[in-house]
Backbone as a printed PyTorch tensor [residue, N CA C, xyz], in Angstrom:
tensor([[[-28.6480, -27.4220, -32.9510],
         [-29.2730, -26.2950, -33.6270],
         [-29.4950, -25.0390, -32.5810]],

        [[-29.0500, -24.0140, -33.0960],
         [-29.2260, -22.6840, -32.2250],
         [-30.8060, -22.7290, -31.6930]],

        [[-30.8350, -22.0840, -30.3820],
         [-32.0260, -21.8410, -29.7860],
         [-32.9320, -20.5790, -30.4900]],

        [[-32.0960, -19.9690, -31.1670],
         [-32.7140, -18.8930, -32.0290],
         [-33.2460, -19.3800, -33.3520]],

        [[-33.1350, -20.5490, -33.7090],
         [-33.7680, -21.2010, -34.9290],
         [-35.2110, -21.4660, -34.7110]],

        [[-35.4300, -21.7570, -33.6910],
         [-36.8560, -22.0330, -33.2540],
         [-37.2690, -21.4000, -31.9420]],

        [[-37.6860, -20.1470, -31.9120],
         [-37.6650, -19.4790, -30.6860],
         [-38.4950, -19.8710, -29.5800]],

        [[-38.2550, -20.1150, -28.3140],
         [-39.2100, -20.3640, -27.3650],
         [-40.2300, -19.2840, -27.1030]],

        [[-41.2090, -19.6240, -26.3560],
         [-42.1160, -18.5590, -26.0990],
         [-41.4790, -17.5200, -25.2120]],

        [[-41.5090, -16.2130, -25.4060],
         [-40.8670, -15.3270, -24.6460],
         [-39.5690, -14.8610, -25.2960]],

        [[-38.7730, -15.6200, -26.0080],
         [-37.5430, -15.5140, -26.2810],
         [-37.2700, -14.2280, -27.2660]],

        [[-38.3430, -14.1780, -28.1460],
         [-38.3380, -12.8510, -29.0740],
         [-38.3240, -11.5650, -28.3170]],

        [[-39.0430, -11.6500, -27.2270],
         [-39.1930, -10.3420, -26.3300],
         [-37.9050,  -9.9920, -25.5930]],

        [[-37.1180, -11.1030, -25.1560],
         [-35.9350, -11.0410, -24.3060],
         [-34.7630, -11.0980, -25.2470]],

        [[-34.7250, -11.2010, -26.5930],
         [-33.6900, -11.4180, -27.3910],
         [-32.5810, -10.2750, -27.2300]],

        [[-33.2010,  -9.0140, -27.5490],
         [-32.2370,  -8.0540, -27.4330],
         [-31.7000,  -7.8950, -25.9640]],

        [[-32.4420,  -8.1640, -24.8160],
         [-31.7190,  -8.3210, -23.6100],
         [-30.6670,  -9.2850, -23.3920]],

        [[-30.7790, -10.3280, -24.1350],
         [-29.9790, -11.5810, -24.0720],
         [-28.5430, -11.1170, -24.8560]],

        [[-28.6950, -10.3960, -25.9140],
         [-27.6170,  -9.9750, -26.5350],
         [-26.8330,  -9.0000, -25.7210]],

        [[-27.5500,  -8.1150, -25.0500],
         [-26.8980,  -7.1090, -24.1910],
         [-26.1660,  -7.9860, -23.1190]],

        [[-26.7000,  -8.9250, -22.4490],
         [-25.9800,  -9.7140, -21.6820],
         [-24.9360, -10.2770, -22.1550]],

        [[-24.6870, -10.8980, -23.4130],
         [-23.6260, -11.4100, -23.9020],
         [-22.7210, -10.5690, -24.2690]],

        [[-23.0700,  -9.3100, -24.6290],
         [-21.8280,  -8.2860, -24.6760],
         [-21.1490,  -8.0310, -23.4270]],

        [[-22.0660,  -8.0120, -22.3110],
         [-21.2690,  -7.7500, -20.9930],
         [-20.3020,  -8.6800, -20.5200]],

        [[-20.8130,  -9.9910, -20.7110],
         [-20.1780, -11.2700, -20.2380],
         [-19.1350, -11.4680, -21.3120]],

        [[-19.2190, -11.0830, -22.4430],
         [-17.8720, -11.0210, -23.4660],
         [-16.7750, -10.1160, -23.1010]],

        [[-17.1610,  -9.1300, -22.5890],
         [-16.1190,  -8.1390, -22.0910],
         [-15.5320,  -8.7340, -20.8860]],

        [[-16.3070,  -9.5010, -19.7670],
         [-15.6850,  -9.7930, -18.8540],
         [-14.8030, -11.1130, -19.1250]],

        [[-15.1630, -11.7900, -19.9030],
         [-14.2470, -13.1450, -20.3630],
         [-13.4340, -12.7900, -21.6730]],

        [[-13.2030, -11.6560, -21.8790],
         [-12.1550, -11.4180, -23.1270],
         [-10.8120, -12.1300, -22.8290]],

        [[-10.4720, -12.6830, -23.9010],
         [ -9.1550, -13.2250, -23.8160],
         [ -9.1700, -14.8060, -23.2740]],

        [[-10.4960, -15.1070, -22.5790],
         [-10.7020, -16.1530, -22.0630],
         [-11.7210, -17.1470, -23.0150]],

        [[-12.7730, -16.6970, -23.4770],
         [-13.8080, -17.2390, -24.3380],
         [-14.1160, -16.3770, -25.5200]],

        [[-14.5060, -16.7050, -26.6600],
         [-14.6650, -16.0230, -27.6210],
         [-16.1680, -15.3770, -27.6430]],

        [[-16.2670, -14.2080, -28.1130],
         [-17.7920, -13.5420, -28.0200],
         [-18.8970, -14.5150, -28.4090]],

        [[-18.5980, -15.4170, -29.5000],
         [-19.4040, -16.2580, -30.1420],
         [-19.8740, -17.3670, -29.1320]],

        [[-18.9000, -17.8620, -28.2880],
         [-18.9890, -18.7490, -27.2720],
         [-19.7090, -18.4180, -26.2590]],

        [[-19.5560, -17.1650, -25.8850],
         [-20.2080, -16.4090, -24.6560],
         [-21.6940, -16.4130, -25.1140]],

        [[-21.9720, -16.0020, -26.2140],
         [-23.4050, -15.7920, -26.8300],
         [-24.1560, -17.0990, -26.7580]],

        [[-23.4230, -18.1900, -27.3530],
         [-23.9300, -19.4130, -27.1480],
         [-24.2140, -19.9570, -25.7560]],

        [[-23.5120, -19.6100, -24.7710],
         [-23.8390, -20.0480, -23.5830],
         [-24.9930, -19.2180, -22.8070]],

        [[-25.1190, -17.9390, -23.1420],
         [-26.2180, -17.0620, -22.7050],
         [-27.4820, -17.7210, -23.2110]],

        [[-27.5850, -17.9240, -24.4440],
         [-28.6750, -18.5200, -25.2270],
         [-29.2180, -19.8650, -24.7810]],

        [[-27.9420, -20.7590, -24.5490],
         [-28.4170, -22.0200, -24.0760],
         [-28.8380, -21.9930, -22.5100]],

        [[-28.2340, -21.3580, -21.7680],
         [-28.6600, -20.9050, -20.3090],
         [-30.0620, -20.3910, -20.2290]],

        [[-30.4520, -19.6790, -20.9950],
         [-31.7350, -18.9940, -21.1490],
         [-32.8100, -20.3100, -21.3960]],

        [[-32.6770, -20.9220, -22.3750],
         [-33.3820, -21.9900, -22.8540],
         [-33.4300, -23.0310, -21.6610]],

        [[-32.4640, -23.3050, -20.9400],
         [-32.3630, -24.2560, -20.0610],
         [-33.4590, -23.8910, -19.0530]],

        [[-33.1210, -22.6410, -18.3690],
         [-34.0070, -22.1770, -17.3010],
         [-35.4980, -21.9420, -17.8720]],

        [[-35.7840, -21.5090, -18.9940],
         [-37.1470, -21.4250, -19.4370],
         [-37.9500, -22.8300, -19.4850]],

        [[-37.2430, -23.7710, -19.5680],
         [-38.1100, -24.9740, -19.3850],
         [-38.9260, -25.3020, -18.1940]],

        [[-38.4200, -24.7560, -16.9600],
         [-39.1470, -24.9410, -15.7730],
         [-39.8010, -23.5570, -15.3320]],

        [[-39.3390, -22.4820, -15.9350],
         [-39.8390, -21.0810, -15.3940],
         [-41.3150, -21.0090, -15.8960]],

        [[-42.1940, -20.7060, -15.0300],
         [-43.6530, -20.7320, -15.3390],
         [-43.8370, -19.0110, -15.3640]],

        [[-43.0470, -18.2040, -14.5530],
         [-43.1770, -16.6520, -14.5030],
         [-41.8870, -16.3510, -15.2410]],

        [[-42.0110, -15.4690, -16.4020],
         [-40.9430, -15.2410, -17.1800],
         [-40.2740, -13.8750, -16.8400]],

        [[-40.9600, -13.1040, -15.7650],
         [-40.4300, -11.5880, -15.5920],
         [-38.9890, -11.4070, -15.2820]],

        [[-38.4420, -12.5080, -14.5100],
         [-36.9540, -12.1340, -14.0410],
         [-36.1130, -13.3290, -14.8410]],

        [[-36.4720, -13.7670, -15.9020],
         [-35.7380, -14.8350, -16.5330],
         [-34.5660, -14.4320, -17.2300]],

        [[-34.5770, -13.1510, -17.7090],
         [-33.5060, -12.7690, -18.4050],
         [-32.3640, -12.2860, -17.4330]],

        [[-32.7810, -11.8840, -16.3380],
         [-31.7350, -11.5660, -15.2400],
         [-31.0740, -12.6960, -14.6310]],

        [[-31.7890, -13.7030, -14.4060],
         [-31.1920, -14.8010, -13.8730],
         [-30.5190, -15.5890, -14.7470]],

        [[-30.7570, -15.4100, -16.1080],
         [-29.9650, -16.0220, -17.0960],
         [-28.4860, -15.5590, -16.8330]],

        [[-28.3910, -14.2080, -16.7570],
         [-26.9410, -13.6230, -16.8570],
         [-26.2880, -14.1690, -15.6010]],

        [[-26.7470, -14.4050, -14.5870],
         [-26.0950, -15.0810, -13.2010],
         [-25.7630, -16.6310, -13.5790]],

        [[-26.6910, -17.2560, -14.2030],
         [-26.5200, -18.6330, -14.4260],
         [-25.4380, -18.8690, -15.6500]],

        [[-25.4830, -18.0670, -16.5220],
         [-24.4350, -18.0770, -17.7230],
         [-23.1560, -17.5850, -17.1580]],

        [[-22.9940, -16.5110, -16.4450],
         [-21.7320, -16.1880, -15.9230],
         [-21.0200, -17.1870, -15.0690]],

        [[-21.8830, -17.9300, -14.2040],
         [-21.4040, -18.8960, -13.1820],
         [-20.9320, -20.1040, -14.1950]],

        [[-21.5420, -20.4950, -14.9410],
         [-21.1740, -21.6280, -15.9600],
         [-19.9530, -21.1920, -16.6360]],

        [[-19.7580, -20.1520, -17.1000],
         [-18.4470, -19.6580, -17.8600],
         [-17.2830, -19.7020, -16.8930]],

        [[-17.6100, -19.1290, -15.6080],
         [-16.6110, -19.0960, -14.3940],
         [-16.0780, -20.5080, -14.3090]],

        [[-17.0420, -21.4990, -14.2280],
         [-16.7670, -22.8560, -13.8240],
         [-16.1020, -23.4750, -15.1460]],

        [[-16.3800, -23.2700, -16.1950],
         [-15.6150, -23.7550, -17.5060],
         [-14.2860, -23.1770, -17.4730]],

        [[-13.9580, -21.8250, -17.1950],
         [-12.6760, -21.4280, -17.1210],
         [-11.8590, -22.0590, -16.0420]],

        [[-12.5300, -22.1210, -15.0350],
         [-11.8350, -22.9350, -13.9290],
         [-11.2410, -24.3810, -14.3870]],

        [[-12.4280, -25.0660, -14.9230],
         [-11.9630, -26.4450, -15.0300],
         [-11.1240, -26.6700, -16.3630]],

        [[-10.9450, -25.5900, -17.2700],
         [ -9.9790, -25.8240, -18.3560],
         [ -8.6190, -25.3060, -17.8180]],

        [[ -8.4650, -24.6350, -16.6630],
         [ -7.2930, -24.2340, -16.0970],
         [ -6.8870, -22.7950, -16.8710]],

        [[ -7.9720, -22.1380, -17.6190],
         [ -7.4710, -20.9350, -18.0700],
         [ -7.6240, -19.8870, -17.1520]],

        [[ -8.5910, -19.9160, -16.2010],
         [ -8.8330, -18.9090, -15.0590],
         [ -9.1150, -19.6770, -13.8090]],

        [[ -8.1250, -20.3690, -13.0530],
         [ -8.5180, -20.9130, -12.1340],
         [ -8.9810, -20.2210, -10.8420]],

        [[ -9.9220, -20.6040, -10.0660],
         [-10.2670, -19.8720,  -9.0060],
         [ -9.3430, -19.7490,  -7.7380]],

        [[ -8.5160, -20.8290,  -7.6590],
         [ -7.6030, -20.7560,  -6.5330],
         [ -8.1070, -21.3330,  -5.1550]],

        [[ -9.4000, -21.6090,  -5.1870],
         [-10.2510, -22.2520,  -4.1050],
         [-10.7390, -23.5070,  -4.3670]],

        [[-11.2180, -24.1310,  -3.1910],
         [-11.8640, -25.5530,  -3.4610],
         [-13.2540, -25.2600,  -4.0600]],

        [[-13.6890, -26.0860,  -4.7020],
         [-14.9720, -25.9480,  -5.5490],
         [-15.9150, -27.1810,  -5.2280]],

        [[-17.0500, -26.7470,  -4.6670],
         [-17.8980, -27.8580,  -4.1070],
         [-19.1790, -27.5840,  -4.9190]],

        [[-19.8540, -28.8110,  -5.3510],
         [-21.0950, -28.5630,  -5.9680],
         [-22.0490, -29.7990,  -5.2560]],

        [[-23.1360, -29.0280,  -4.9280],
         [-24.3210, -30.0450,  -4.3510],
         [-25.3960, -30.2580,  -5.3700]],

        [[-25.8790, -31.5500,  -5.3540],
         [-26.6790, -31.7910,  -6.4840],
         [-28.1500, -32.6680,  -5.6900]],

        [[-29.1510, -32.1080,  -6.1350],
         [-30.4480, -32.8970,  -5.7410],
         [-31.3490, -32.7250,  -6.9310]],

        [[-32.3030, -33.6310,  -7.2770],
         [-33.2280, -33.4280,  -8.2900],
         [-33.8570, -32.2340,  -8.6630]],

        [[-34.4440, -31.5950,  -7.6110],
         [-35.2130, -30.3750,  -7.7510],
         [-34.3810, -28.9900,  -7.6830]],

        [[-33.2980, -29.3480,  -6.9260],
         [-32.3120, -28.0380,  -6.5090],
         [-33.3550, -26.8740,  -5.8820]],

        [[-34.2450, -27.3310,  -5.0280],
         [-35.3390, -26.5680,  -4.5290],
         [-35.2300, -26.5130,  -2.9280]],

        [[-34.2660, -27.6120,  -2.3550],
         [-34.4400, -27.9670,  -0.8900],
         [-33.0880, -27.9990,  -0.3910]],

        [[-32.8040, -29.5680,  -0.1100],
         [-31.3430, -29.8800,   0.4820],
         [-30.2670, -29.2800,  -0.0700]],

        [[-30.1550, -29.2110,  -1.5330],
         [-28.7390, -28.7990,  -2.2490],
         [-28.7970, -27.2730,  -2.0690]],

        [[-29.7360, -26.6730,  -2.0490],
         [-29.8580, -25.2100,  -1.7950],
         [-29.4030, -24.6160,  -0.2900]],

        [[-30.0390, -25.4260,   0.6230],
         [-29.6020, -25.3580,   2.0630],
         [-28.0560, -25.5350,   2.3010]],

        [[-27.6120, -26.6170,   1.7700],
         [-26.1330, -26.9520,   1.8840],
         [-25.3310, -26.1040,   1.3110]],

        [[-25.6470, -25.5560,   0.1110],
         [-24.8340, -24.5000,  -0.6460],
         [-24.8210, -23.1700,   0.1980]],

        [[-26.0270, -22.8340,   0.7510],
         [-26.2730, -21.6000,   1.4370],
         [-25.3710, -21.6840,   2.9220]],

        [[-25.4820, -22.8340,   3.5650],
         [-24.6630, -23.0680,   4.7490],
         [-23.0860, -23.0790,   4.5020]],

        [[-22.6300, -23.7020,   3.4800],
         [-21.2010, -23.6260,   3.1900],
         [-20.7540, -22.3720,   2.7880]],

        [[-21.5670, -21.6010,   2.0280],
         [-21.0540, -20.2710,   1.7390],
         [-21.0210, -19.2320,   2.9500]],

        [[-22.1210, -19.4040,   3.8610],
         [-21.9570, -18.7050,   5.1570],
         [-20.8140, -18.9510,   5.8960]],

        [[-20.5930, -20.3360,   6.0800],
         [-19.6870, -20.8510,   6.9970],
         [-18.1850, -20.4960,   6.5750]],

        [[-17.9850, -20.5120,   5.3600],
         [-16.5730, -20.3810,   4.7840],
         [-16.3230, -18.8570,   4.2760]],

        [[-17.1750, -18.1890,   4.3290],
         [-17.0690, -16.7540,   4.1420],
         [-16.3430, -16.5870,   2.7200]],

        [[-16.6110, -17.2450,   1.6420],
         [-16.0570, -16.9650,   0.3260],
         [-14.5460, -17.8320,   0.1320]],

        [[-14.2880, -18.7040,   1.1730],
         [-12.9630, -19.2830,   0.9550],
         [-13.2230, -20.6120,   0.0710]],

        [[-14.3370, -21.0370,  -0.1630],
         [-14.7340, -22.0140,  -0.9400],
         [-15.7030, -21.6330,  -2.1070]],

        [[-15.6420, -21.9800,  -3.1980],
         [-16.6710, -21.6680,  -4.1920],
         [-17.7040, -22.8370,  -4.1530]],

        [[-18.9150, -22.4080,  -4.1340],
         [-19.9960, -23.2520,  -3.8090],
         [-20.9530, -23.1370,  -5.0200]],

        [[-21.4000, -24.2040,  -5.5360],
         [-22.6730, -24.2020,  -6.4470],
         [-23.7630, -25.3520,  -6.1320]],

        [[-24.8510, -25.2830,  -6.6530],
         [-25.9100, -26.3280,  -6.6410],
         [-26.5740, -26.3340,  -7.9420]],

        [[-27.1470, -27.6760,  -8.1410],
         [-27.8990, -27.7930,  -9.2090],
         [-28.7130, -29.0320,  -9.1000]],

        [[-29.6910, -29.1940, -10.1240],
         [-30.6320, -30.5020, -10.1620],
         [-30.8120, -30.9180, -11.4530]],

        [[-30.9570, -32.2020, -11.4550],
         [-31.2620, -32.8510, -12.8310],
         [-32.6490, -32.4160, -13.3850]],

        [[-33.6540, -32.2930, -12.4360],
         [-35.0350, -31.8380, -12.9040],
         [-35.2430, -30.6210, -12.0670]],

        [[-34.6360, -29.4480, -12.2980],
         [-35.1800, -28.4590, -11.3440],
         [-36.6040, -27.9090, -11.3320]],

        [[-36.9280, -27.4520, -10.0760],
         [-38.2880, -27.0010,  -9.9150],
         [-38.4570, -25.5530, -10.2220]],

        [[-39.9310, -25.2510, -10.1400],
         [-40.0330, -23.7160, -10.3920],
         [-39.3640, -22.7580,  -9.6260]],

        [[-39.3590, -22.9440,  -8.3690],
         [-38.8960, -22.0900,  -7.2620],
         [-38.4520, -22.9740,  -6.0520]],

        [[-37.7620, -22.2280,  -5.1430],
         [-37.3900, -22.8580,  -3.8090],
         [-38.6860, -23.2520,  -3.0570]],

        [[-38.4200, -24.2190,  -2.2640],
         [-39.2710, -24.4520,  -1.1290],
         [-39.5000, -23.3310,  -0.0790]],

        [[-40.4740, -22.7970,   0.1040],
         [-40.8270, -21.7290,   0.9630],
         [-40.5650, -21.8600,   2.4350]],

        [[-40.6210, -23.2340,   2.8570],
         [-40.2160, -23.4980,   4.1880],
         [-38.5650, -23.4040,   4.5110]],

        [[-38.0790, -23.8220,   3.1470],
         [-36.6650, -23.8000,   3.2060],
         [-36.2030, -22.3820,   3.3540]],

        [[-36.6410, -21.5060,   2.5800],
         [-36.3020, -20.2260,   2.6820],
         [-36.5450, -19.7610,   3.8700]],

        [[-37.6920, -19.7820,   4.7140],
         [-37.8440, -19.5050,   5.9380],
         [-36.9160, -19.9500,   6.9270]],

        [[-36.6600, -21.2200,   6.9930],
         [-35.6910, -21.8970,   7.8230],
         [-34.4800, -21.2810,   7.7010]],

        [[-33.9470, -21.2070,   6.7520],
         [-32.5390, -20.5690,   6.4070],
         [-32.4100, -19.1470,   6.9650]],

        [[-33.4100, -18.2860,   6.6830],
         [-33.5460, -16.8560,   7.2120],
         [-33.4070, -17.0310,   8.7430]],

        [[-33.6290, -17.8200,   9.4760],
         [-33.5110, -17.9630,  10.7650],
         [-32.0370, -17.9730,  11.4060]],

        [[-31.1920, -18.4440,  10.3520],
         [-29.7210, -18.2780,  10.5270],
         [-29.0420, -17.1280,   9.7980]],

        [[-29.9810, -16.2440,   9.2600],
         [-29.3590, -15.0880,   8.6600],
         [-29.0400, -15.2810,   7.2120]],

        [[-29.4500, -16.3410,   6.6220],
         [-28.8770, -16.6080,   5.3050],
         [-30.1200, -16.4480,   4.4350]],

        [[-30.0150, -15.6380,   3.3070],
         [-31.2100, -15.1600,   2.5360],
         [-31.1050, -15.9620,   1.1940]],

        [[-31.8920, -16.7420,   1.0570],
         [-31.9440, -17.4360,  -0.1350],
         [-33.0120, -17.0450,  -1.2360]],

        [[-33.4800, -16.1690,  -0.7310],
         [-34.8230, -15.3020,  -1.6930],
         [-34.5010, -15.0630,  -2.9770]],

        [[-33.2240, -14.7750,  -3.3330],
         [-32.7590, -14.4410,  -4.6440],
         [-32.2250, -15.7710,  -5.5370]],

        [[-32.2200, -16.8940,  -4.7020],
         [-31.8240, -18.0920,  -5.4290],
         [-32.5450, -18.6470,  -6.2780]],

        [[-32.3630, -19.6330,  -7.1390],
         [-33.1760, -20.1560,  -8.1140],
         [-32.8300, -21.6420,  -8.5530]],

        [[-33.6050, -22.4270,  -8.7210],
         [-33.3390, -23.9360,  -9.1540],
         [-32.4940, -23.9020, -10.6410]],

        [[-31.4670, -24.4810, -10.6180],
         [-30.6330, -24.4000, -11.7180],
         [-30.3510, -25.9320, -12.3210]],

        [[-30.3880, -26.0950, -13.6730],
         [-30.0810, -27.2120, -14.1550],
         [-28.9230, -27.7370, -14.0180]],

        [[-28.5660, -29.0790, -13.6820],
         [-27.1780, -29.6090, -13.8150],
         [-26.6110, -29.5440, -15.2750]],

        [[-25.3690, -29.0040, -15.1680],
         [-24.4780, -28.8020, -16.4970],
         [-23.2400, -29.6480, -16.3720]],

        [[-22.6410, -30.0310, -17.4970],
         [-21.3890, -30.6160, -17.3410],
         [-20.3260, -29.7960, -16.9070]],

        [[-20.3180, -28.4880, -17.1730],
         [-19.1100, -27.4290, -16.9410],
         [-19.0240, -27.3530, -15.3850]],

        [[-20.3490, -27.2700, -14.6940],
         [-20.0210, -27.2400, -13.1150],
         [-19.7180, -28.3640, -12.5130]],

        [[-19.8670, -29.5830, -13.0870],
         [-19.4700, -30.8090, -12.6170],
         [-17.9050, -30.8880, -12.8010]],

        [[-17.3810, -30.5170, -13.9250],
         [-16.1520, -30.4870, -14.3300],
         [-15.3550, -29.5450, -13.4410]],

        [[-15.9410, -28.6440, -13.0470],
         [-15.1220, -27.5210, -12.1000],
         [-14.9850, -27.9840, -10.7670]],

        [[-15.8340, -28.8410, -10.2810],
         [-15.9240, -29.1980,  -8.9150],
         [-14.7320, -30.0320,  -8.3070]],

        [[-14.2400, -29.9690,  -7.0920],
         [-13.3060, -30.7360,  -6.5720],
         [-14.1450, -31.7240,  -5.8020]],

        [[-15.2890, -31.5240,  -5.2520],
         [-16.0770, -32.3460,  -4.4920],
         [-17.6140, -32.0790,  -5.0160]],

        [[-18.2200, -33.2780,  -5.3930],
         [-19.5650, -33.3950,  -5.8780],
         [-20.4540, -34.1470,  -4.7760]],

        [[-21.4530, -33.5880,  -4.1230],
         [-22.1910, -34.0730,  -3.1810],
         [-23.6840, -34.3710,  -3.6010]],

        [[-24.1450, -35.5880,  -3.6860],
         [-25.6630, -35.7190,  -3.9140],
         [-26.3560, -35.8430,  -2.5830]],

        [[-27.7620, -35.6670,  -2.5950],
         [-28.1780, -35.4200,  -1.2930],
         [-29.1630, -36.6740,  -1.0360]],

        [[-28.8840, -37.7710,  -1.3500],
         [-29.6110, -38.9230,  -1.2000],
         [-30.9650, -39.1600,  -1.6580]],

        [[-30.9870, -38.4850,  -3.1170],
         [-32.1690, -38.5110,  -3.6160],
         [-32.1600, -39.2350,  -5.1290]],

        [[-31.0740, -40.0140,  -5.0530],
         [-30.9860, -40.9500,  -6.3030],
         [-30.3300, -40.3130,  -7.5590]],

        [[-30.0050, -39.0020,  -7.4830],
         [-29.4780, -38.1970,  -8.4600],
         [-28.0760, -38.9090,  -8.8400]],

        [[-27.7130, -38.7860, -10.2140],
         [-26.4060, -39.2090, -10.5360],
         [-25.6990, -37.9620, -11.4190]],

        [[-24.4370, -38.1060, -11.2490],
         [-23.5590, -37.2080, -12.0580],
         [-22.6580, -37.6320, -12.7410]],

        [[-22.1720, -36.9930, -13.8280],
         [-21.0450, -37.6830, -14.7070],
         [-19.9120, -37.7660, -13.7830]],

        [[-19.0700, -38.9950, -14.0550],
         [-17.9950, -39.3250, -13.1270],
         [-16.7260, -39.0480, -13.8230]],

        [[-15.9740, -38.0590, -13.2840],
         [-14.6700, -37.5130, -13.7870],
         [-13.5200, -37.9510, -12.7290]],

        [[-12.3680, -38.5140, -13.2410],
         [-11.1450, -38.7890, -12.2650],
         [-10.8570, -37.5010, -11.3870]],

        [[-10.4070, -38.0830, -10.5050],
         [ -9.7130, -36.9310,  -9.3970],
         [-10.6320, -36.0150,  -8.6320]],

        [[-11.8220, -36.4120,  -8.7080],
         [-12.9370, -35.8010,  -8.1680],
         [-13.2390, -36.5670,  -6.8920]],

        [[-13.7400, -35.7340,  -5.7730],
         [-14.3530, -36.5150,  -4.4920],
         [-15.8660, -36.6200,  -4.7520]],

        [[-16.5280, -37.6960,  -4.6000],
         [-17.9570, -37.9200,  -4.6900],
         [-18.3570, -38.4730,  -3.4680]],

        [[-19.6500, -37.8510,  -3.0250],
         [-20.2990, -38.3420,  -1.7000],
         [-21.8080, -38.3310,  -1.8490]],

        [[-22.4710, -39.0150,  -1.1000],
         [-23.9370, -39.1520,  -1.2050],
         [-24.3090, -38.8460,   0.1850]],

        [[-24.9150, -37.7320,   0.6500],
         [-25.4990, -37.4000,   1.8110],
         [-26.9420, -37.8870,   1.8990]],

        [[-27.2040, -38.8880,   2.7800],
         [-28.5720, -39.3370,   2.8590],
         [-29.3550, -38.5270,   3.9870]],

        [[-30.1210, -37.3990,   3.2950],
         [-30.7910, -36.4910,   4.0170],
         [-32.3060, -36.4490,   3.5400]],

        [[-33.2270, -36.3840,   4.4960],
         [-34.6240, -36.2070,   4.2590],
         [-34.8430, -35.0790,   3.3100]],

        [[-36.0640, -35.3870,   2.4420],
         [-36.4990, -34.3530,   1.5730],
         [-37.3230, -33.2420,   2.3970]],

        [[-36.8540, -31.9300,   2.3710],
         [-37.7330, -30.9430,   3.0840],
         [-39.1840, -30.7490,   2.6020]],

        [[-39.3250, -30.9930,   1.2360],
         [-40.4790, -31.1510,   0.4380],
         [-41.6610, -31.7010,   1.3240]],

        [[-41.3470, -32.7930,   1.9900],
         [-42.2670, -33.7080,   2.7430],
         [-42.3560, -33.4000,   4.1990]],

        [[-41.9250, -32.2580,   4.7180],
         [-41.4770, -31.9860,   5.8730],
         [-42.2800, -30.8180,   6.4510]],

        [[-42.8170, -30.5030,   7.5960],
         [-43.4110, -29.4820,   8.0170],
         [-42.0090, -28.5040,   8.7570]],

        [[-42.4310, -27.1880,   9.1280],
         [-41.2130, -26.3350,   9.3160],
         [-40.4500, -26.9860,  10.3740]],

        [[-40.8140, -27.6720,  11.3590],
         [-39.9500, -28.2030,  12.4240],
         [-38.9560, -29.3820,  11.8500]],

        [[-39.5350, -30.1040,  10.8470],
         [-38.6440, -31.1530,  10.1640],
         [-37.6570, -30.2860,   9.3650]],

        [[-37.9870, -29.3420,   8.6500],
         [-37.1340, -28.5950,   7.7490],
         [-36.0580, -27.9250,   8.4140]],

        [[-36.2260, -27.5600,   9.8180],
         [-35.1030, -27.0270,  10.6740],
         [-34.3240, -28.2100,  11.0470]],

        [[-34.7490, -29.4150,  11.1920],
         [-33.9360, -30.5140,  11.7290],
         [-33.1280, -30.8640,  10.6000]],

        [[-33.5670, -31.0250,   9.4560],
         [-32.8420, -31.1900,   8.1660],
         [-31.7400, -30.2070,   8.1490]],

        [[-31.8750, -28.8930,   8.3510],
         [-31.0140, -27.8020,   8.2800],
         [-29.9970, -27.9980,   9.2440]],

        [[-30.3240, -28.2550,  10.4930],
         [-29.3140, -28.6240,  11.5300],
         [-28.4020, -29.7330,  11.2150]],

        [[-29.0590, -30.7900,  10.7210],
         [-28.2180, -31.9440,  10.1720],
         [-27.1280, -31.4380,   9.1920]],

        [[-27.6050, -30.8220,   8.0540],
         [-26.7450, -30.2990,   7.3030],
         [-25.6830, -29.5190,   7.8510]],

        [[-25.9540, -28.6180,   8.6870],
         [-24.8500, -27.6060,   9.3060],
         [-23.7920, -28.4320,   9.7120]],

        [[-24.2170, -29.4700,  10.4550],
         [-23.0610, -30.5230,  11.1270],
         [-22.1820, -30.9330,   9.9620]],

        [[-22.7860, -31.4700,   8.8740],
         [-22.0480, -31.9490,   7.7670],
         [-21.2710, -30.8790,   7.1730]],

        [[-21.6910, -29.8140,   6.9950],
         [-21.0840, -28.6610,   6.3890],
         [-19.7980, -28.2680,   7.1370]],

        [[-19.8780, -28.3670,   8.6480],
         [-18.7200, -27.9020,   9.2260],
         [-17.6200, -28.8410,   9.1260]],

        [[-17.9050, -30.1540,   9.2540],
         [-16.8760, -31.0170,   8.8850],
         [-16.3830, -31.1200,   7.4170]],

        [[-17.1070, -30.7920,   6.3920],
         [-16.5380, -30.7630,   5.1190],
         [-15.6860, -29.4190,   4.9080]],

        [[-16.0010, -28.3070,   5.4760],
         [-15.1500, -27.1280,   5.4310],
         [-14.0310, -27.2990,   6.1310]],

        [[-13.9320, -28.0780,   7.3220],
         [-12.7200, -28.3340,   7.9650],
         [-11.7070, -29.0330,   7.2370]],

        [[-12.1530, -30.1060,   6.7400],
         [-11.4890, -31.0180,   5.7140],
         [-10.7180, -30.3380,   4.5690]],

        [[-11.6320, -29.4100,   3.8660],
         [-11.3090, -28.6970,   2.5050],
         [-10.2860, -27.6810,   2.9270]],

        [[-10.4020, -26.8040,   3.9060],
         [ -9.6860, -25.9360,   4.3310],
         [ -8.4060, -26.4170,   5.1040]],

        [[ -8.2390, -27.4320,   5.7360],
         [ -7.2250, -27.8550,   6.4810],
         [ -7.1510, -27.2070,   7.8350]],

        [[ -8.3560, -26.7570,   8.3680],
         [ -8.4850, -26.2310,   9.7640],
         [ -8.7110, -27.1600,  10.8100]]])
């Protein structure tokens, strides 16, 4: 059933913005996906994000980024618009700490040579503040990042799926590399502990990047 049949709180106020976003993304994906499919992805993405968002101020704007990334992932997975790069997905339950740190480190280390995503099965409202501060010490700004729900399209797009030792599970598809990194949860740690986790992830990330890029 369409999310518009029974609007969520706030949806009526954002609906015109979401239709504008759908139009913008429909132009970007012209010849790849139909406007109707793009519209469905935009409203589904909004609904998924709204389940955990307590503050709705930026919900429409992050919906655009989330829906666009999902459509990019789907186009790659279907071979319609392949990225030409290795694709890595980091997963943890809340997508507020370990998976965000790993994604930020891999993005910085590979400078765009690998497409990186992160997601969670039960995303939190916002990123862990100690995580944001710890990453900023390395010049990595996670301030604009947000916890994202795990969707099938990003799993299908990934070449490598890495869970973060939190018991999360992902759909299993042939031909993908699955790993589980046993890493402490930053939510339970003080700033020094978060820095320790960050440094451990950085070592793992360097090894992963070397393997994927053949360096």
